[in-house]
Amino acid sequence: MVWMKLYKKASLVPFLFLSALAAGCAESDDEILLRLKTEIESGQKEKAITEINHTLIDLNEDFSETLRSSSLPRKFVRNRSGSVTAWIEGDRVYFFNGKLDSVSLDENGTDLQISNNGKYGLVHAVTEDLCLLYPFSMETGTEFPEIALDKCEGRAAVMDNGEVWFPQNKKIFKKSDIESEEVQSEEILDIKNFSIKYKKLNNHFYLFSASENLLLIFYGTAGYYNLYSYNTDNSKLNLISKSPVKPVLYWTQKKDVLFPEMSNSGNKYDAWIFTGSAGKYTLSPIQISSKPKMGKSEKNPPMANFIPLGETGKYYIIDKSSSLARFDSRKNSLFSFPIKATSLIMLDSGLLYNDENESLKYRNLPFGEFEKNLLDLKESAEEN
């Protein structure tokens, strides 16, 4: 409640006096809501909305924990299930699965991948002479020997068993022993196994760990890619789609942490990719199985930083005012929450976000009844 904020700031007032004062004049949640509703109905809409926003910001601050106060932009990567996320801060990679941990690198990382089960991470780093791959355990923090390549091509991936798969010289290789000091890689796939739309351009492989034994492989360049699946058990390569325009994969978050009652774990789609053409991007869903299938494309969210939710067509995004918002592509509706963020990721355990000062915040509590009622009141006032 609002009076609780006043209590925190009035530390010099004797405790008993303040308690008596609060008990005598503090508004209950219901009284606050009734007063705000009355203000809105009497034409004081802007005043009421301003108070609602400030109250919600204060409540969110109370329910959020600061994990990192350093002012840095963070690009989050998560595994398929949403049990773990990781990000790079210079020469250190942080990972979070309910608790925060990190490992240090010899070089500044440029890209990061996580295994499907969230046990392993793989950082890319580029030096003047080499492309370095740093595998590590996100369960123990163990760093494994780096893999040094002549140059970086596309993106490598680490599998659930610790195998590192990487592109080099228009081929895809596998390093099976993650603890070995030597690369000892095995050639698995050749460029001849893949079709190319523009053969004269410099095409690359971009690899993603999608299940225990499944790699998703984007192959192409400059807005034109083919998407393949490769089963590491039976060595079967399947073409999934010729329509991707970016080699990027967005995992579906099926558990809505902020609104648990709106979770939809029954959604059959596990990931989304950008399709369409330049300036006319769409989103297409993927159902991941032994032979992944594409679903029907739909209008994409208005921002690049988004989280697809379990219910098709709904996303959490960062809007133009740098606030967390919920977007419904089917209704083309956008509702902003008074939570300022520059980047975000949702896990099954909670919401991680960089606030407007680039501090890392974590909220693991859903919106409470008072917050929901304030949000409903805010939405009603803004619509009228």
Coordinates of C-alpha atoms in Angstrom, one line a residue:
M1 CA 0.0 0.0 0.0
V2 CA 1.1 3.6 -0.5
W3 CA 1.3 4.5 3.2
M4 CA 4.0 1.7 3.5
K5 CA 6.2 3.8 1.3
L6 CA 5.8 6.8 3.6
Y7 CA 6.6 4.6 6.5
K8 CA 10.0 3.6 5.0
K9 CA 11.0 7.2 4.4
A10 CA 10.0 8.5 7.9
S11 CA 12.6 6.6 9.8
L12 CA 13.2 9.4 12.3
V13 CA 9.6 9.5 13.5
P14 CA 9.1 7.4 16.7
F15 CA 7.7 4.0 15.9
L16 CA 4.7 4.0 18.1
F17 CA 3.6 7.5 17.0
L18 CA 4.0 6.6 13.3
S19 CA 2.1 3.3 13.8
A20 CA -0.8 5.1 15.4
L21 CA -0.8 7.8 12.7
A22 CA -0.8 5.2 9.9
A23 CA -3.6 3.2 11.5
G24 CA -5.7 6.4 11.8
C25 CA -5.3 7.8 8.3
A26 CA -4.0 5.2 5.9
E27 CA -6.2 4.2 3.0
S28 CA -6.9 0.6 2.4
D29 CA -6.4 -0.9 -1.1
D30 CA -10.2 -0.8 -1.7
E31 CA -10.4 2.9 -0.6
I32 CA -7.5 3.8 -2.9
L33 CA -9.2 2.1 -5.9
L34 CA -12.6 3.7 -5.1
R35 CA -11.0 7.2 -4.8
L36 CA -9.1 6.7 -8.1
K37 CA -12.3 5.5 -9.8
T38 CA -14.2 8.5 -8.5
E39 CA -11.4 10.9 -9.8
I40 CA -11.6 9.3 -13.3
E41 CA -15.4 9.6 -13.4
S42 CA -15.3 13.2 -12.3
G43 CA -12.9 14.2 -15.1
Q44 CA -9.6 14.0 -13.3
K45 CA -8.4 11.2 -15.5
E46 CA -4.8 12.4 -16.0
K47 CA -4.3 12.9 -12.3
A48 CA -5.6 9.4 -11.5
I49 CA -3.5 7.7 -14.2
T50 CA -0.4 9.5 -12.9
E51 CA -1.0 8.2 -9.4
I52 CA -1.7 4.7 -10.7
N53 CA 1.6 4.7 -12.6
H54 CA 3.6 5.9 -9.6
T55 CA 1.9 3.4 -7.3
L56 CA 2.6 0.5 -9.7
I57 CA 6.2 1.6 -10.1
D58 CA 6.7 1.6 -6.3
L59 CA 5.0 -1.8 -5.9
N60 CA 7.2 -3.3 -8.7
E61 CA 10.3 -1.9 -7.0
D62 CA 9.2 -3.6 -3.8
F63 CA 8.7 -6.9 -5.6
S64 CA 11.9 -6.7 -7.7
E65 CA 15.4 -7.7 -6.6
T66 CA 18.5 -5.9 -8.0
L67 CA 20.9 -8.7 -9.2
R68 CA 23.5 -6.4 -10.8
S69 CA 23.8 -2.6 -10.2
S70 CA 26.5 -2.1 -12.9
S71 CA 25.1 0.1 -15.7
L72 CA 25.6 -2.1 -18.7
P73 CA 23.4 -3.2 -21.6
R74 CA 22.7 -6.9 -21.6
K75 CA 21.6 -9.2 -24.4
F76 CA 19.9 -12.3 -22.8
V77 CA 20.0 -15.8 -24.3
R78 CA 17.9 -18.6 -22.8
N79 CA 17.4 -22.3 -23.3
R80 CA 14.3 -23.9 -24.8
S81 CA 12.5 -24.7 -21.5
G82 CA 13.2 -21.3 -19.9
S83 CA 15.0 -22.8 -16.9
V84 CA 18.2 -20.8 -17.4
T85 CA 19.5 -17.6 -19.1
A86 CA 22.9 -16.1 -19.7
W87 CA 24.5 -13.0 -21.0
I88 CA 27.9 -11.5 -21.7
E89 CA 29.5 -8.5 -19.9
G90 CA 32.8 -7.9 -21.6
D91 CA 35.2 -10.8 -20.6
R92 CA 32.7 -12.4 -18.2
V93 CA 29.6 -14.4 -18.9
Y94 CA 26.8 -14.5 -16.3
F95 CA 24.2 -17.2 -16.0
F96 CA 21.1 -17.4 -13.9
N97 CA 18.9 -20.3 -13.0
G98 CA 17.3 -18.9 -9.8
K99 CA 20.8 -17.9 -8.5
L100 CA 23.4 -15.8 -10.2
D101 CA 26.8 -17.2 -11.2
S102 CA 29.6 -16.3 -13.7
V103 CA 32.8 -17.4 -15.4
S104 CA 35.6 -15.2 -16.7
L105 CA 37.1 -15.4 -20.2
D106 CA 40.5 -14.5 -21.7
E107 CA 38.8 -12.3 -24.3
N108 CA 35.7 -10.2 -24.6
G109 CA 32.8 -12.4 -25.8
T110 CA 30.8 -11.5 -28.9
D111 CA 28.1 -14.2 -29.1
L112 CA 26.6 -16.8 -26.7
Q113 CA 24.7 -20.0 -27.1
I114 CA 23.1 -22.3 -24.5
S115 CA 22.4 -26.0 -24.8
N116 CA 18.8 -27.1 -25.0
N117 CA 18.8 -28.5 -21.4
G118 CA 20.6 -25.4 -20.0
K119 CA 23.6 -27.4 -18.7
Y120 CA 26.2 -25.9 -21.1
G121 CA 27.1 -22.6 -22.5
L122 CA 29.3 -21.6 -25.4
V123 CA 30.8 -18.1 -25.9
H124 CA 32.3 -16.8 -29.2
A125 CA 35.2 -14.4 -29.0
V126 CA 37.1 -12.8 -31.9
T127 CA 40.8 -11.8 -31.8
E128 CA 43.0 -10.3 -34.4
D129 CA 44.1 -13.8 -35.6
L130 CA 41.6 -16.3 -34.3
C131 CA 38.0 -17.2 -33.6
L132 CA 37.8 -18.7 -30.1
L133 CA 35.0 -20.8 -28.7
Y134 CA 34.7 -21.1 -24.9
P135 CA 32.5 -23.9 -23.6
F136 CA 31.6 -24.0 -19.9
S137 CA 29.2 -25.7 -17.5
M138 CA 26.3 -23.7 -16.2
E139 CA 25.8 -26.3 -13.4
T140 CA 29.2 -26.2 -11.9
G141 CA 30.9 -23.1 -13.5
T142 CA 33.6 -25.4 -14.9
E143 CA 35.4 -23.9 -17.9
F144 CA 36.5 -26.3 -20.6
P145 CA 39.5 -25.9 -23.0
E146 CA 38.9 -23.3 -25.7
I147 CA 38.5 -24.2 -29.3
A148 CA 40.7 -22.0 -31.6
L149 CA 39.6 -21.6 -35.2
D150 CA 41.3 -19.7 -38.0
K151 CA 38.2 -17.5 -38.5
C152 CA 34.6 -17.1 -37.3
E153 CA 32.0 -18.4 -39.7
G154 CA 28.3 -18.2 -38.7
R155 CA 27.5 -19.5 -35.2
A156 CA 28.5 -22.6 -33.3
A157 CA 26.3 -24.6 -30.8
V158 CA 26.8 -26.8 -27.8
M159 CA 24.6 -29.8 -27.3
D160 CA 23.0 -31.4 -24.2
N161 CA 25.9 -33.9 -23.9
G162 CA 28.5 -31.2 -24.2
E163 CA 29.4 -31.8 -27.9
V164 CA 30.4 -28.6 -29.6
W165 CA 29.3 -28.2 -33.2
F166 CA 30.8 -25.5 -35.3
P167 CA 31.1 -24.3 -39.0
Q168 CA 34.5 -23.9 -40.7
N169 CA 35.5 -23.8 -44.3
K170 CA 32.0 -24.4 -45.5
K171 CA 31.6 -27.5 -43.5
I172 CA 30.1 -28.4 -40.1
F173 CA 32.4 -30.2 -37.5
K174 CA 31.8 -31.8 -34.2
K175 CA 34.1 -31.9 -31.1
S176 CA 32.8 -34.8 -29.0
D177 CA 35.1 -34.6 -26.0
I178 CA 34.5 -31.2 -24.3
E179 CA 37.3 -31.8 -21.8
S180 CA 40.0 -32.4 -24.4
E181 CA 42.8 -29.9 -24.8
E182 CA 42.9 -30.7 -28.5
V183 CA 40.2 -29.9 -31.0
Q184 CA 40.0 -33.5 -32.3
S185 CA 37.0 -32.5 -34.4
E186 CA 35.1 -34.7 -36.9
E187 CA 33.6 -33.5 -40.1
I188 CA 29.9 -34.2 -40.2
L189 CA 28.2 -32.1 -42.9
D190 CA 29.5 -30.5 -46.1
I191 CA 28.1 -27.6 -48.1
K192 CA 27.0 -30.0 -50.8
N193 CA 24.3 -31.3 -48.4
F194 CA 22.6 -27.8 -48.5
S195 CA 20.9 -25.8 -51.2
I196 CA 21.8 -22.2 -51.8
K197 CA 19.7 -19.4 -53.3
Y198 CA 22.7 -17.1 -54.2
K199 CA 25.8 -19.2 -54.8
K200 CA 28.1 -16.2 -55.5
L201 CA 27.5 -14.7 -52.0
N202 CA 29.4 -15.7 -48.9
N203 CA 26.9 -18.1 -47.1
H204 CA 27.2 -19.3 -43.5
F205 CA 25.9 -21.8 -41.1
Y206 CA 24.1 -20.8 -37.9
L207 CA 23.5 -23.6 -35.4
F208 CA 21.1 -24.0 -32.5
S209 CA 20.7 -26.7 -29.9
A210 CA 17.0 -27.6 -30.1
S211 CA 16.6 -30.9 -28.2
E212 CA 18.8 -33.7 -26.9
N213 CA 19.7 -34.9 -30.3
L214 CA 18.5 -32.1 -32.7
L215 CA 20.3 -29.3 -34.3
L216 CA 18.5 -26.5 -36.1
I217 CA 20.7 -25.0 -38.9
F218 CA 20.1 -21.8 -40.7
Y219 CA 22.1 -21.6 -44.0
G220 CA 22.4 -18.6 -46.2
T221 CA 23.1 -14.8 -46.1
A222 CA 21.7 -11.3 -46.3
G223 CA 18.1 -12.0 -45.6
Y224 CA 17.9 -15.3 -47.5
Y225 CA 18.2 -18.5 -45.4
N226 CA 17.1 -22.1 -45.5
L227 CA 16.3 -23.7 -42.2
Y228 CA 17.2 -27.4 -41.6
S229 CA 17.0 -29.8 -38.8
Y230 CA 19.7 -32.4 -38.2
N231 CA 19.2 -35.5 -36.1
T232 CA 22.5 -36.4 -34.5
D233 CA 21.4 -39.9 -33.7
N234 CA 20.4 -41.1 -37.2
S235 CA 22.3 -38.4 -39.2
K236 CA 19.1 -37.3 -41.0
L237 CA 19.1 -33.8 -42.5
N238 CA 15.6 -32.3 -43.3
L239 CA 14.7 -29.0 -44.9
I240 CA 12.1 -27.2 -42.7
S241 CA 11.6 -23.9 -44.5
K242 CA 13.0 -21.7 -47.3
S243 CA 11.5 -18.5 -45.9
P244 CA 13.7 -17.3 -42.9
V245 CA 15.1 -13.8 -43.2
K246 CA 17.2 -13.8 -40.1
P247 CA 19.3 -16.6 -38.4
V248 CA 17.6 -16.0 -35.1
L249 CA 15.4 -18.3 -32.9
Y250 CA 12.9 -17.1 -30.3
W251 CA 11.8 -19.7 -27.8
T252 CA 8.2 -19.7 -26.7
Q253 CA 7.6 -18.9 -23.0
K254 CA 4.7 -21.1 -22.1
K255 CA 4.5 -20.1 -18.4
D256 CA 3.4 -16.5 -17.9
V257 CA 5.2 -15.5 -14.7
L258 CA 3.3 -12.2 -14.3
F259 CA -0.1 -13.6 -15.0
P260 CA 0.0 -17.3 -14.2
E261 CA -3.7 -17.7 -14.9
M262 CA -3.0 -16.8 -18.5
S263 CA -0.3 -19.5 -19.0
N264 CA -0.8 -21.9 -21.8
S265 CA 1.6 -24.8 -21.6
G266 CA -0.5 -26.7 -24.2
N267 CA 0.7 -24.6 -27.1
K268 CA 2.2 -26.9 -29.6
Y269 CA 4.7 -24.3 -31.0
D270 CA 8.2 -24.3 -29.3
A271 CA 9.9 -21.4 -31.2
W272 CA 9.4 -18.6 -33.7
I273 CA 11.5 -17.2 -36.5
F274 CA 11.4 -14.2 -38.7
T275 CA 10.1 -14.9 -42.2
G276 CA 8.8 -12.8 -45.1
S277 CA 10.9 -10.2 -46.8
A278 CA 12.7 -7.0 -46.0
G279 CA 10.3 -4.4 -44.6
K280 CA 7.5 -7.0 -44.6
Y281 CA 8.6 -9.3 -41.8
T282 CA 6.3 -11.9 -40.4
L283 CA 6.7 -14.5 -37.6
S284 CA 6.4 -18.2 -38.2
P285 CA 6.1 -20.8 -35.4
I286 CA 8.0 -24.1 -35.3
Q287 CA 6.8 -27.3 -33.6
I288 CA 10.0 -29.1 -32.6
S289 CA 10.0 -32.9 -32.9
S290 CA 12.1 -35.5 -34.6
K291 CA 11.0 -33.8 -37.8
P292 CA 10.1 -30.1 -37.0
K293 CA 7.1 -28.5 -38.7
M294 CA 6.3 -24.9 -39.4
G295 CA 3.0 -23.3 -38.5
K296 CA 1.0 -20.4 -40.0
S297 CA 2.8 -17.0 -40.2
E298 CA 1.4 -14.0 -38.5
K299 CA 2.1 -10.3 -38.1
N300 CA 5.3 -9.7 -36.0
P301 CA 5.5 -7.5 -32.9
P302 CA 6.3 -3.9 -33.4
M303 CA 9.7 -4.2 -31.6
A304 CA 12.6 -6.6 -32.0
N305 CA 13.0 -7.2 -28.3
F306 CA 10.1 -9.5 -27.5
I307 CA 9.0 -12.7 -25.8
P308 CA 6.5 -15.0 -27.6
L309 CA 4.0 -16.4 -25.1
G310 CA 2.3 -19.7 -25.0
E311 CA -0.9 -18.3 -26.4
T312 CA -0.4 -17.7 -30.1
G313 CA -0.3 -14.0 -31.1
K314 CA 0.6 -12.7 -27.7
Y315 CA 4.0 -11.3 -26.6
Y316 CA 5.8 -9.3 -24.0
I317 CA 7.7 -6.5 -25.6
I318 CA 9.5 -3.3 -24.8
D319 CA 7.4 -0.4 -26.3
K320 CA 8.6 2.9 -27.7
S321 CA 8.6 4.5 -24.2
S322 CA 11.0 1.8 -22.9
S323 CA 8.3 0.1 -20.8
L324 CA 7.3 -3.5 -20.5
A325 CA 4.1 -4.1 -22.6
R326 CA 1.9 -6.9 -23.7
F327 CA 1.1 -7.0 -27.4
D328 CA -1.7 -9.0 -29.1
S329 CA -1.1 -9.3 -32.8
R330 CA -4.5 -10.6 -33.6
K331 CA -6.3 -7.6 -32.0
N332 CA -3.3 -5.3 -32.8
S333 CA -3.6 -4.0 -29.3
L334 CA -0.8 -2.9 -27.0
F335 CA -0.9 -2.3 -23.2
S336 CA 2.1 -0.9 -21.4
F337 CA 3.0 -1.6 -17.8
P338 CA 4.8 0.9 -15.6
I339 CA 7.9 -1.2 -15.6
K340 CA 10.8 0.6 -17.4
A341 CA 13.1 -1.8 -19.3
T342 CA 15.7 -1.7 -22.0
S343 CA 15.9 -5.4 -22.4
L344 CA 14.2 -8.4 -20.9
I345 CA 13.9 -12.2 -20.7
M346 CA 11.3 -14.4 -19.0
L347 CA 12.1 -17.7 -17.3
D348 CA 9.8 -20.1 -15.6
S349 CA 11.1 -18.7 -12.3
G350 CA 10.6 -15.0 -13.0
L351 CA 11.2 -11.9 -15.2
L352 CA 14.7 -10.6 -15.7
Y353 CA 15.1 -7.1 -17.1
N354 CA 17.5 -4.2 -17.4
D355 CA 15.8 -1.1 -15.9
E356 CA 16.1 2.4 -17.4
N357 CA 19.4 2.8 -15.7
E358 CA 20.7 -0.5 -17.1
S359 CA 20.7 -2.2 -13.6
L360 CA 19.6 -5.8 -13.7
K361 CA 16.4 -6.5 -11.9
Y362 CA 14.6 -9.8 -11.2
R363 CA 10.9 -10.2 -10.3
N364 CA 9.7 -13.7 -9.4
L365 CA 6.2 -12.7 -8.1
P366 CA 3.1 -12.5 -10.3
F367 CA 1.0 -9.3 -10.3
G368 CA -1.0 -9.2 -7.1
E369 CA -4.8 -8.4 -6.9
F370 CA -4.1 -4.8 -6.0
E371 CA -1.8 -4.4 -8.9
K372 CA -4.2 -6.1 -11.3
N373 CA -7.0 -3.8 -10.2
L374 CA -4.8 -0.8 -10.7
L375 CA -3.9 -2.0 -14.2
D376 CA -7.6 -2.6 -15.0
L377 CA -8.4 0.9 -13.8
K378 CA -5.5 2.3 -15.9
E379 CA -6.6 0.5 -19.0
S380 CA -10.2 1.6 -18.6
A381 CA -9.2 5.2 -18.1
E382 CA -6.9 5.2 -21.2
E383 CA -9.5 3.7 -23.4
N384 CA -12.2 6.3 -22.5

